[in-house]
Short mmCIF file of C-alpha atoms in Angstrom, two decimals:
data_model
loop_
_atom_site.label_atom_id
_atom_site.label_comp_id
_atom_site.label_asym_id
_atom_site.label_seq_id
_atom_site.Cartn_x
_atom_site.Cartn_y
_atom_site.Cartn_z
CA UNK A 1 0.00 0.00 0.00
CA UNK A 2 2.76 2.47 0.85
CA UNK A 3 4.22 1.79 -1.98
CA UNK A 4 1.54 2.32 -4.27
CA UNK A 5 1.07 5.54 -2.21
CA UNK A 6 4.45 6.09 -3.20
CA UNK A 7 3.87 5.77 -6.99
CA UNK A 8 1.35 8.32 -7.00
CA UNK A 9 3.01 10.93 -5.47
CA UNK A 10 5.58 10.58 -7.75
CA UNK A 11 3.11 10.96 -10.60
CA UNK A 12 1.35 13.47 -8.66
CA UNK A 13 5.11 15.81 -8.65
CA UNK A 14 5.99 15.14 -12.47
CA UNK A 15 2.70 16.52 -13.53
CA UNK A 16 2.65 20.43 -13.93
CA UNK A 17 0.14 21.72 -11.10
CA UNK A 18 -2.39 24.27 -12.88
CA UNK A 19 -2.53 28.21 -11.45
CA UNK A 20 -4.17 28.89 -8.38
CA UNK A 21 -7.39 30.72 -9.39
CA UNK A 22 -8.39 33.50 -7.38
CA UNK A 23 -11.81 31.84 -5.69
CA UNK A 24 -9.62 29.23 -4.08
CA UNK A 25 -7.41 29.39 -1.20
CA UNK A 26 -3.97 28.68 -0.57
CA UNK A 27 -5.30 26.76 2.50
CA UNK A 28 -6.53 23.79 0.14
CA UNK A 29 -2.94 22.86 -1.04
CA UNK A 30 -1.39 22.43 2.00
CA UNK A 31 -0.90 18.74 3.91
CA UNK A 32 -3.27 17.17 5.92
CA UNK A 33 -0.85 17.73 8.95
CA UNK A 34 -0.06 21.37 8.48
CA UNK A 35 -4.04 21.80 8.35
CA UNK A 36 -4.73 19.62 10.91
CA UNK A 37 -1.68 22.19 13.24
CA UNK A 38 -2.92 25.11 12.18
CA UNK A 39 -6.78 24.42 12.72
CA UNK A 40 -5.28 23.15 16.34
CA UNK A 41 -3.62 26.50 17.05
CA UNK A 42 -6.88 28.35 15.17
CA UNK A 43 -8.29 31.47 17.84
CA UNK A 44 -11.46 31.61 19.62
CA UNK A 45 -13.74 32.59 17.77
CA UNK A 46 -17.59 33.10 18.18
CA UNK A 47 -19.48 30.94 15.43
CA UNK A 48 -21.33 32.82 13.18
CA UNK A 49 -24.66 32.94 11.75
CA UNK A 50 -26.13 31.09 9.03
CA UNK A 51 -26.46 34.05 7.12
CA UNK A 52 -22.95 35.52 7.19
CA UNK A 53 -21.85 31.73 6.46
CA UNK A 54 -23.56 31.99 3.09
CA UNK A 55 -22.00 35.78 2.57
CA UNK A 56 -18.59 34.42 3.10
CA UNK A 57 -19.41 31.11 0.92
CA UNK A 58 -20.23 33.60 -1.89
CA UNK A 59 -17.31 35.75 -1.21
CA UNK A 60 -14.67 33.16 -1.82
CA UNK A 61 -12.98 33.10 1.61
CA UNK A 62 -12.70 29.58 3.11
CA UNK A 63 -15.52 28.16 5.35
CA UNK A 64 -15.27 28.72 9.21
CA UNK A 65 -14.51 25.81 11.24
CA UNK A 66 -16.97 24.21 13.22
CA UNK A 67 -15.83 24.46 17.14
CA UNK A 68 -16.81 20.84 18.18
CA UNK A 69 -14.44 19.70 15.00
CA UNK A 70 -12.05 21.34 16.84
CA UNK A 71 -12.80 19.92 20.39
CA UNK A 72 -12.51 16.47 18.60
CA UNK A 73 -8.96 17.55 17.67
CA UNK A 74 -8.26 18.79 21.07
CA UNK A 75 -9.30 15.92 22.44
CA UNK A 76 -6.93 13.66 20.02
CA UNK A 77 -4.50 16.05 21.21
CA UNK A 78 -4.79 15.47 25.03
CA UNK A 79 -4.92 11.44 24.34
CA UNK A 80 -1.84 11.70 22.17
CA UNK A 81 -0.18 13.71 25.50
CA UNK A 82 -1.47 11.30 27.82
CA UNK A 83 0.33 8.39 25.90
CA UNK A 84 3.19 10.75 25.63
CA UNK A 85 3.18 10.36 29.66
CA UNK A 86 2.32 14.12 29.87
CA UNK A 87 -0.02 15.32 33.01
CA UNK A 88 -3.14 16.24 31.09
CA UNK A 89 -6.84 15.45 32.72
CA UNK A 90 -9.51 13.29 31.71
CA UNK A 91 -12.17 14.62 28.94
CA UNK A 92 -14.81 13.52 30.68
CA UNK A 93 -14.27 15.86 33.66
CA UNK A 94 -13.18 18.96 31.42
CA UNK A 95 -16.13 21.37 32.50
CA UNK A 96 -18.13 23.06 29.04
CA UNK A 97 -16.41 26.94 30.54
CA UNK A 98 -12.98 25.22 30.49
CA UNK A 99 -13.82 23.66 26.75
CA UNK A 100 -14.77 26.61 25.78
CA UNK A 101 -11.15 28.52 27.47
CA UNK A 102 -9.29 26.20 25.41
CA UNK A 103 -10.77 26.46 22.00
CA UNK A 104 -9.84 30.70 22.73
CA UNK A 105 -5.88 29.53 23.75
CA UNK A 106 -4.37 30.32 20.40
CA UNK A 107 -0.92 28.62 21.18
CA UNK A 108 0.01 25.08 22.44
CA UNK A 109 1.93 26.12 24.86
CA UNK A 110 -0.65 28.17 26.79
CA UNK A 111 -2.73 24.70 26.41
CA UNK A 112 -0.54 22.36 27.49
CA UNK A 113 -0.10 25.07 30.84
CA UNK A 114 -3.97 24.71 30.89
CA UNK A 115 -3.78 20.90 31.10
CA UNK A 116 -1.11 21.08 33.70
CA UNK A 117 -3.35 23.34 36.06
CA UNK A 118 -6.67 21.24 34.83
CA UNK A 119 -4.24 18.03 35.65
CA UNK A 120 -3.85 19.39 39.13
CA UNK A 121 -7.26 20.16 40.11
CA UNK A 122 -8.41 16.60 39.05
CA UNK A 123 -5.62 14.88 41.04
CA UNK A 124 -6.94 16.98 44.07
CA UNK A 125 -10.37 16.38 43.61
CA UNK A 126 -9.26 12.76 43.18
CA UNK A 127 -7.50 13.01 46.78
CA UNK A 128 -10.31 14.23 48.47
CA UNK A 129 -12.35 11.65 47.27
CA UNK A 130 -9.95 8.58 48.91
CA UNK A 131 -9.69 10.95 51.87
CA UNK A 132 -13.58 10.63 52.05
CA UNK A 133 -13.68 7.10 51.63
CA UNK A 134 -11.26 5.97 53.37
CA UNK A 135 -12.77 7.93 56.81
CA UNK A 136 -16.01 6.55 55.88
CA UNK A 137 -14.62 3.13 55.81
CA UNK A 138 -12.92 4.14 59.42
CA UNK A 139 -15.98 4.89 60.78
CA UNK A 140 -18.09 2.07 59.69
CA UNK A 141 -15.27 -0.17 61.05
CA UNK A 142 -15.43 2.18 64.71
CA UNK A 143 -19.11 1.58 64.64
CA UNK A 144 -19.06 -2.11 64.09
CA UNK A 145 -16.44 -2.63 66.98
CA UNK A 146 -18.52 -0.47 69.47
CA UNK A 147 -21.91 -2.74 68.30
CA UNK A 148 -19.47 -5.82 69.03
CA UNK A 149 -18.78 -4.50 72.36
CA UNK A 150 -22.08 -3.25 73.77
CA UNK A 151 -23.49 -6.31 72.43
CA UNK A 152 -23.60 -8.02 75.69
CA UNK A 153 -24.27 -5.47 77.96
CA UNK A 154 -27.91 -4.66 78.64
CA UNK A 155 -27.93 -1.35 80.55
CA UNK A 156 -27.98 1.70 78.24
CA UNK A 157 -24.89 3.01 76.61
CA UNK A 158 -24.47 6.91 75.97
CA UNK A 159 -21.73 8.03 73.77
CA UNK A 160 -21.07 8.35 70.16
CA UNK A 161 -23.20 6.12 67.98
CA UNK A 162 -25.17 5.55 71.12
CA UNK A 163 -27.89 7.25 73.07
CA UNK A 164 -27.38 10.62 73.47
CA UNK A 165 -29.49 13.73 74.91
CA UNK A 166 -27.80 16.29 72.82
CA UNK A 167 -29.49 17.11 69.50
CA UNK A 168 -26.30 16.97 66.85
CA UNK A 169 -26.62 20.26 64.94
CA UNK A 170 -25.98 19.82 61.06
CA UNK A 171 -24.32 22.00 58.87
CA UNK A 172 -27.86 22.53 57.25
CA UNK A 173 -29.26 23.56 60.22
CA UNK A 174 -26.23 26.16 60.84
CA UNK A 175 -27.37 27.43 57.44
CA UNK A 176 -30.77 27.95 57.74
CA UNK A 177 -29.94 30.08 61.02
CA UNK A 178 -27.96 32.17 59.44
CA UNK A 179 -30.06 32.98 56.38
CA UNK A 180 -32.88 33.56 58.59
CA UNK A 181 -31.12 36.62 60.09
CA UNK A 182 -30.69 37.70 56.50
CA UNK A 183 -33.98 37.91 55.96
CA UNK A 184 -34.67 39.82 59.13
CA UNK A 185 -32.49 42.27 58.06
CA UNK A 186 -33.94 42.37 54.53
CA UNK A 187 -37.45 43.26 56.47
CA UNK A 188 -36.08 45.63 59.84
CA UNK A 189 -32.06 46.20 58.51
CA UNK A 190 -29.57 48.62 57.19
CA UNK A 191 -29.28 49.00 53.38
CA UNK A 192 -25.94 48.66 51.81
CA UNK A 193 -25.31 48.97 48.43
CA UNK A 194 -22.73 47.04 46.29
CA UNK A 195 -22.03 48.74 42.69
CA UNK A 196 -21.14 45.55 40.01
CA UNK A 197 -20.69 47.87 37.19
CA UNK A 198 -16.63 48.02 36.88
CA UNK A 199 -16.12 45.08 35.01
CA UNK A 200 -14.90 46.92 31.48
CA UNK A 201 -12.18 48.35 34.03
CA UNK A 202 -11.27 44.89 35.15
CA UNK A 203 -9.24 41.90 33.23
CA UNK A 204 -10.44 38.75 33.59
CA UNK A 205 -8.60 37.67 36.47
CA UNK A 206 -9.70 40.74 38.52
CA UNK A 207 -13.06 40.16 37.60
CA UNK A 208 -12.30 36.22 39.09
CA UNK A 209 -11.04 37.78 42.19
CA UNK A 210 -14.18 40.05 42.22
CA UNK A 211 -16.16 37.33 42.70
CA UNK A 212 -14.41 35.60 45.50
CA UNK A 213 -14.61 38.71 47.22
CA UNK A 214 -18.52 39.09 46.88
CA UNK A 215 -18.70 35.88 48.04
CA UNK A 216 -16.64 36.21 51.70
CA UNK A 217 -18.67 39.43 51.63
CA UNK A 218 -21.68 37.43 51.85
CA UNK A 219 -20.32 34.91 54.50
CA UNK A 220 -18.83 37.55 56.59
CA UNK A 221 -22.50 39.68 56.98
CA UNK A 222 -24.55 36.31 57.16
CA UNK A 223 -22.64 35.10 60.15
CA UNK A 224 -22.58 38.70 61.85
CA UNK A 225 -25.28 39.31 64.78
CA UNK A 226 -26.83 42.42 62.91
CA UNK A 227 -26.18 42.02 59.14
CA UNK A 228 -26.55 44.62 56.37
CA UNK A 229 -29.54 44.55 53.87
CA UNK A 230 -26.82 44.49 50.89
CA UNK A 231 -27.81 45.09 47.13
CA UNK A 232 -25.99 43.90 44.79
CA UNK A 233 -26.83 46.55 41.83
CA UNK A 234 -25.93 46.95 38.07
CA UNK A 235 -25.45 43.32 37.32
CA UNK A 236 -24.23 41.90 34.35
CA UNK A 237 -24.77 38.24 34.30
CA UNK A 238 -23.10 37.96 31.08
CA UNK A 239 -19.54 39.14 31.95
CA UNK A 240 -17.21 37.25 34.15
CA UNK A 241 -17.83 38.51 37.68
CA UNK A 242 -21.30 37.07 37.86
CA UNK A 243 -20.52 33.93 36.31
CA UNK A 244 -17.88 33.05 38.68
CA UNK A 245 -20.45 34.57 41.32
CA UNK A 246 -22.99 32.14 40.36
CA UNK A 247 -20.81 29.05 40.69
CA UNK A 248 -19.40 29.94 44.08
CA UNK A 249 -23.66 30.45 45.18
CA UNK A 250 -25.26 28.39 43.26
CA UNK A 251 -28.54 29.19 45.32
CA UNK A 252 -28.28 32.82 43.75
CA UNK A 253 -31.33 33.05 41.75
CA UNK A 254 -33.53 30.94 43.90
CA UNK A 255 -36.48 32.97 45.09
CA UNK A 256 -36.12 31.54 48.91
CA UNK A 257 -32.51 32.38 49.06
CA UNK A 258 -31.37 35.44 50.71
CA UNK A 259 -29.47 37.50 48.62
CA UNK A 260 -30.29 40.53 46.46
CA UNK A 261 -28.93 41.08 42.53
CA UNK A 262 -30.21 43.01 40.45
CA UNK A 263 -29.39 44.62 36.95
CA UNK A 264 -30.89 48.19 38.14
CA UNK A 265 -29.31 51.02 38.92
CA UNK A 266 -29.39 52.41 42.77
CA UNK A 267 -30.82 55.28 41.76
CA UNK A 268 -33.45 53.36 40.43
CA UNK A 269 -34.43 51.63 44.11
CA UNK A 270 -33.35 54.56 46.86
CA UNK A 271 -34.04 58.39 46.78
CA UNK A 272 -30.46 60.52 45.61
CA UNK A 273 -30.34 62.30 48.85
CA UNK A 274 -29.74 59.01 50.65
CA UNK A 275 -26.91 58.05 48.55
CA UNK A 276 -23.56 58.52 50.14
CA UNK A 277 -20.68 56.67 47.51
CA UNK A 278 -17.70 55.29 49.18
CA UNK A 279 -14.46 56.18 47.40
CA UNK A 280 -10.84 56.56 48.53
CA UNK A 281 -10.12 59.73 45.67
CA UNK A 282 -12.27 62.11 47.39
CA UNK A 283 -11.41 65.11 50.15
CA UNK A 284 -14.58 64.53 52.76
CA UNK A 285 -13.48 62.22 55.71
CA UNK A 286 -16.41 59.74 57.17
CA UNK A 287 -17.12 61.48 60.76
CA UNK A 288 -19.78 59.05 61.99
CA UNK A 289 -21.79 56.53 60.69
CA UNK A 290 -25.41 57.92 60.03
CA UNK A 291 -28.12 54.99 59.54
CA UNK A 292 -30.26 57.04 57.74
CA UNK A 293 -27.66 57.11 55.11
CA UNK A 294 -27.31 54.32 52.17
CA UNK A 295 -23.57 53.76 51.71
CA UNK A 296 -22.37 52.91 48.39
CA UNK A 297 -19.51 50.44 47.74
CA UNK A 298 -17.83 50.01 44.08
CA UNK A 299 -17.14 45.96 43.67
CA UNK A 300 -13.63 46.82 41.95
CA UNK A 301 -10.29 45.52 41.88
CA UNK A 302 -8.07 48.16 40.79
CA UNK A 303 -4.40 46.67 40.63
CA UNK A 304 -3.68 47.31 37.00
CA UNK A 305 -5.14 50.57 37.04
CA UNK A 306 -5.23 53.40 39.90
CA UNK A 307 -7.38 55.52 37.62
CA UNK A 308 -10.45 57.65 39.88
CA UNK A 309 -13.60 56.02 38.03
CA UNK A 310 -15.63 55.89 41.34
CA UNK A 311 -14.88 59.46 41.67
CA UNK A 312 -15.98 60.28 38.18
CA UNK A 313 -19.44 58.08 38.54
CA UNK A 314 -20.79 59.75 41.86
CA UNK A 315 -19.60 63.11 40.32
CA UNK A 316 -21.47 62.64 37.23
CA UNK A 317 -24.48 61.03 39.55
CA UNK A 318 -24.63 64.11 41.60
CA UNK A 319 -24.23 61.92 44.75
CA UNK A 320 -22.40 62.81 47.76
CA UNK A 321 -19.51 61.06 48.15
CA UNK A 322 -17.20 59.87 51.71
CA UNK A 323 -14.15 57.88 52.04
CA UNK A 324 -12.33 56.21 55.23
CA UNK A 325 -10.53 58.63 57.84
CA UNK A 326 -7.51 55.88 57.23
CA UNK A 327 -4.46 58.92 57.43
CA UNK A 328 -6.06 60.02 60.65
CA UNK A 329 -5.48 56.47 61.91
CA UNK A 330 -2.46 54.57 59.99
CA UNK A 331 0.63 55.46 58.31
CA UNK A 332 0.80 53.59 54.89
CA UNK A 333 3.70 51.70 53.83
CA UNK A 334 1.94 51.11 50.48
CA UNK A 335 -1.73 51.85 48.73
CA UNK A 336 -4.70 52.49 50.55
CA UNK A 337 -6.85 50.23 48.71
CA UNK A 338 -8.83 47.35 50.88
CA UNK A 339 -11.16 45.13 49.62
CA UNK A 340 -14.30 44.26 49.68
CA UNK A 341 -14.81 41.90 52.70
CA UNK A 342 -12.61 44.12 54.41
CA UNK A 343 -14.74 46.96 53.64
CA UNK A 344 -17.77 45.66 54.60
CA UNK A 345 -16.18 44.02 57.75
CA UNK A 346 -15.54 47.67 58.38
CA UNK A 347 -18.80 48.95 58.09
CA UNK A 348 -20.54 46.20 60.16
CA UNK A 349 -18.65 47.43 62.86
CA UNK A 350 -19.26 51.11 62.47
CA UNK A 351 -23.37 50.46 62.32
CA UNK A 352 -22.57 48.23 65.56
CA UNK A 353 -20.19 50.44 67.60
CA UNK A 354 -19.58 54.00 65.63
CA UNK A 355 -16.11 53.62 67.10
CA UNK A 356 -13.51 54.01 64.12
CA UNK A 357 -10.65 52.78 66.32
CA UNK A 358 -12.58 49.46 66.38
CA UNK A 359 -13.33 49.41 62.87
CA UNK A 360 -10.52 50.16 61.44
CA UNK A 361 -8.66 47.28 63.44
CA UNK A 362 -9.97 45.13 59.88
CA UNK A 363 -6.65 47.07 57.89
CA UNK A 364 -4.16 44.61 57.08
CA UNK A 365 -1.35 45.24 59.09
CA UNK A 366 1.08 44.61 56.12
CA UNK A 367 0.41 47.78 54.82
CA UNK A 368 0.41 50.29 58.10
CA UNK A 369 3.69 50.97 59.79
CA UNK A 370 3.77 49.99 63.34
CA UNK A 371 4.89 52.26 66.02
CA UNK A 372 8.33 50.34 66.13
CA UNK A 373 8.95 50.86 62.45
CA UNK A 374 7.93 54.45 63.06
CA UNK A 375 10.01 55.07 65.48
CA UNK A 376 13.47 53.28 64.34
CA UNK A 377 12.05 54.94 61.31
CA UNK A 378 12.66 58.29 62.36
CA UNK A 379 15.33 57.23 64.91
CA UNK A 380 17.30 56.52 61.09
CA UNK A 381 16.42 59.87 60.15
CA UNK A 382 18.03 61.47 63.41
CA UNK A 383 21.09 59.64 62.75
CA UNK A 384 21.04 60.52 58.82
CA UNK A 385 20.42 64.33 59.93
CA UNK A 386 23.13 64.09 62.55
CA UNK A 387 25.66 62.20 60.09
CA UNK A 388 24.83 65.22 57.31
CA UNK A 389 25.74 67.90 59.86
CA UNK A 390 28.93 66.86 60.86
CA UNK A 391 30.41 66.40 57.56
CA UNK A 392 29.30 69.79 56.91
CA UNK A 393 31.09 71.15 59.53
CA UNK A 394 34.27 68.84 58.78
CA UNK A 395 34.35 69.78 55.10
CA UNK A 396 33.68 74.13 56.56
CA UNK A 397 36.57 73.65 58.43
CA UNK A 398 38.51 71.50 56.02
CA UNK A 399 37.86 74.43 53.96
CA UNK A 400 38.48 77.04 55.94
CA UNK A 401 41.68 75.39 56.89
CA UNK A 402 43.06 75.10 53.73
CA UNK A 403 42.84 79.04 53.02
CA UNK A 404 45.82 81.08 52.73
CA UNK A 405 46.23 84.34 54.29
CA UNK A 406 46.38 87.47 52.24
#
């Protein structure tokens, strides 16, 4: 066979290949290989409609490639690297988000990094699973061996896996505590407001870590004794934020679950004059906190840009605007910027206490200079000052020495 394959070609090279005409690509006389490479290393790119289809059918340009021919080839491609003895995962537990990341990785090096890191979470979910197991197996082997030994006793046994009068509290039952004081503060409690529209300032990792940060803000004011009414405003489910927002609370568009999104505008839901925004670029220091107020808190993560769109948005709003007393307090060693659990950790404790000495205790120490460090600080700058002085008055005498008498 390959050496009637063989023949072929050789026929195939002697004969004189006709011109190219214009309607047909250059894409159609290249190897199967360097298509099959190049349609691997193809861009993301969002299929189109049936109608542009036919435009660029009539156009001449070469048909777009169908996305699940190209999961098919990544798929060859991740069974080829496992027999290779790479670290790639299984395709059955490659999620449709993380399909749909890897058909938009345009090189195979950023895929094969994407394998490694999917490789990793699969071996740890893989872990956990024996960890499980194997303590399930433990107990089931306690619990026999304490049935064997209270087998033959007849008076009533209290303990573990035995009578008991203690109720055992679930983790369900933790839950349902804790989201019924959310909904008595969505009835009797303090509104806060959380603004989700900075995600075209935000990359998608910042966006990621957006989302984490929503989330520990809604642990940290479930479990607190007097929570904030907090609404989540200008939502867009379609960028990443929400997404990742929705996977970490899956309960988040359940009608019984207590937690307010919305794609409004907080203008839209509370009177202007109740408004007070939140941001670090303004002049006016927060006093006191004032319950009649509605404070406003941008969900951002600003570490690739410093740039004052907060500022710009309340301005433009005509909404009064506040920011921490944090120089009053601290000396920075670096930004100001907190986040957003921190923030609202902050604020839970000014509604509770209107003590900013207690609130602000929530600043990460890494970034305020201690009294130590202020001191040897400035204890450095005696020294530096004292050291400058007397080589001035070395090199003035030096000087004056040196001068010779008219």
């Amino acid at each position: 066979m390959f050496r009637s394959l063989a023949i072929t070609v050789r026929k195939f090279a002697k004969t004189p290949i006709p011109a190219v005409p214009p309607t047909i690509g250059l894409r159609t006389l290249q190897p199967v290989g360097v298509q099959w490479k190049q349609y691997a290393n193809l861009p993301h790119s969002k299929p189109k409609l049936p109608e542009q289809r036919s435009m660029d059918d009539s156009n001449g340009l070469p048909p777009v490639i169908d996305l699940e021919k190209r999961r098919k080839v990544l798929e060859l491609e991740i069974e080829v690297m496992r027999q290779e003895g790479r670290k790639v995962p299984s395709v059955d537990t490659i999620k449709p988000d993380q399909w749909e990341h890897l058909l938009g990785l345009s090189s195979r090096n950023k895929r094969r990094q994407y394998y490694l890191y999917l490789w990793n979470i699969e071996m740890v979910r893989l872990g956990q699973k024996i960890k499980k197991e194997r303590k399930q197996e433990e107990i089931a082997k306690r619990r026999e061996e304490l049935m064997k030994a209270t087998a033959e006793n007849d008076h009533i046994v209290y303990g573990l896996f035995h009578n008991t009068m203690f109720l055992r509290i679930y983790d369900s039952k933790v839950d349902h505590f804790h989201n019924n004081r959310l909904v008595q503060a969505m009835q009797f409690g303090i509104n806060l407001v959380i603004d989700c529209s900075y995600d075209d300032y935000m990359n998608d990792k910042e966006m990621r870590n957006t989302a984490k940060q929503l989330m520990l803000c809604f642990a940290l004011n479930r479990s607190h004794d007097e929570p904030f009414n907090i609404h989540h405003c200008n939502a867009n489910f379609g960028k990443t934020t929400m997404k990742q927002l929705e996977k970490h609370l899956v309960q988040i568009h359940q009608p019984d679950f207590p937690f307010n999104v919305t794609e409004r505008s907080y203008t839209d839901l509370f009177p202007k004059e109740r408004l007070v925004y939140l941001t670090p670029h303004c002049k006016n220091d927060l006093t006191e906190f004032n319950p009649d107020d509605i404070y406003i808190i941008g969900a951002m993560v600003d570490k690739s840009s410093q740039e004052p769109v907060s500022l710009g948005k309340a301005k433009k709003q005509g909404l009064r605007m506040a920011r921490l007393p944090l120089d009053r307090y601290f000396q920075f060693k670096s930004g100001k910027s907190l986040t957003l659990d921190q923030m609202v950790a902050i604020m839970l404790e000014l509604k509770t206490s209107n003590d900013f000495g207690k609130a602000l205790q929530f600043v990460p120490r890494r970034k305020v200079i201690t009294v130590d460090e202020a001191a040897a600080k400035e204890q450095e700058m005696r020294q530096a000052a004292k050291f400058k002085i007397n080589f001035k008055k070395a090199a003035g005498d030096r000087w004056n020495n040196s001068r010779k008498p008219r």
